[in-house]
């Protein structure tokens, strides 16, 4: 066992990807920032100094405290200050980042599953079904993803009542973003599948008499995952931004379980009175997260596929 | 070329039909037009008569044609939220969105292209590095965050510019404009920068990479050998040849600007069509959503079509190929 692990480590250390990672300080910094934010977010129940969404722990007298560095008494109970309801900004950001990450990752997974399935079907079978799927993709590509997501969200809102909407807002927003990002995966997978399906191993699988779904998933899919992973990393930043934008517009996650976007929206409402920290700190966190994830995505694209550079 | 244009036209019509179908399905099946028109105490019989009278019992294809016919004449029914005619609500807000979008597009073009030329000509200069760094931030920061930061700095801290609304507008009868009053122009500055910044960085990066490519070509070397001035080479020879992709991207981005006006209008409480759309999504105001969808669909299709045609007009090489083929038949 130990030999296997050691061998695997040695091979990883010799690989091109590790070399390209080591020789790019920017990528290492981006990884560090990403890991730090992810760790703080997912450990928020343990690490966060306060539980911002438990009304019992809040007191209005602690409302609108400026960040500790700026406050006169040097009180470090609230390092980044509090909002108008006395919630600790740092803790809100940690919990909010967790939600933003969960929504971002989940919607990328939804888009990926949908796109891969449609792309596989489209490329493997061709013909009418291919034409239909690709024309739908064309029409959707005419519009920016955020518009599609807004529309899906609006339709769901009108089908179910607004009250129930808050309870399932998380699923609605994941679905809306997922549905608005599938096209890129479908097109990429379709292209690769059309190349792969004429190769000998697929013909061999067909001759043995395997069913098309089995061939697609077990034999073709593993050979087309590279580009899909690259798109997924690049889209993660985009999905996080889209979620934040929808939440900021007031059609995303409700104030009872705020993501970074919701926090920025709530802070924006009191921005005019000069209480900048409620907005700026979640904003900086969002920007740092997206920038780091984007840099990682760019690096992964270059490392996995030098042709794309 | 004719075949190309025809294929493009057919594709545009297909897109419009699909958008029309979605809008119709929204209008007819997601929202219930009857519920929006009558009170709670209307009896089932009365509802049924109204249903019959409005043609809601007709076969779906006929209803679809009627819907499209009405839409073409600007009739989208009444808003669920305000009970006003949707067509008029949208028309009232079109000037605000268009003026904002045009200012944003001009800002992106007039600042982005020169920045791109500069960074393309002097890639090692510190100013170019600074532009590059700024453009990375411009691409990573979401639009609404840029807007909030601008408001915080220029409206809240420095108190130089207004942060919400259109300021003073002049009513020209069928159009309200910001351009004729000082306050109106001031109110345009921050939203235009917010909306145009992403497109600015996009154009800058595009022009930069095109310039870097063109400056390596032989005809630039030849122009230098002929002893032309730097100015003539940079602008007359190099920039001119980078313009084809720039026009395409700039044109396509105009659609994106109008779509992203939704976000900017919300940040700056700008009374445009985008703000109306967000309100209608929040209140599940189906007629407004359907009308906005049709309008934006038409706009996108028109923009895409124009850009395709412009491509032919700008690039003589394409035109030459296009002309040669029909002549051969």
Coordinates of C-alpha atoms in Angstrom, one line a residue, chain A residues 142, chain B residues 12 98 247-259 295-310:
Chain A
X142 CA -28.4 34.4 -28.1
Chain B
X12 CA -33.3 35.0 -36.7
X98 CA -31.4 53.6 -24.1
X247 CA -16.7 46.2 -34.6
X248 CA -18.1 42.6 -34.2
X249 CA -17.4 42.4 -30.5
X250 CA -18.6 46.0 -29.9
X251 CA -21.8 45.4 -31.7
X252 CA -22.5 42.1 -29.9
X253 CA -21.7 43.7 -26.6
X254 CA -24.3 46.4 -27.2
X255 CA -26.9 43.7 -26.5
X256 CA -25.1 42.6 -23.4
X257 CA -25.0 46.2 -22.2
X258 CA -28.8 46.5 -22.6
X259 CA -29.3 43.2 -20.7
X295 CA -38.7 43.1 -26.7
X296 CA -35.2 42.0 -25.7
X297 CA -35.4 39.0 -28.1
X298 CA -36.2 41.3 -31.0
X299 CA -33.4 43.6 -30.0
X300 CA -30.8 40.8 -29.7
X301 CA -31.8 39.3 -33.1
X302 CA -31.6 42.7 -34.8
X303 CA -28.2 43.4 -33.3
X304 CA -26.8 40.0 -34.3
X305 CA -28.2 40.4 -37.8
X306 CA -26.7 43.9 -38.2
X307 CA -23.3 42.8 -36.9
X308 CA -23.3 39.9 -39.4
X309 CA -24.1 42.3 -42.3
X310 CA -21.6 44.9 -41.0

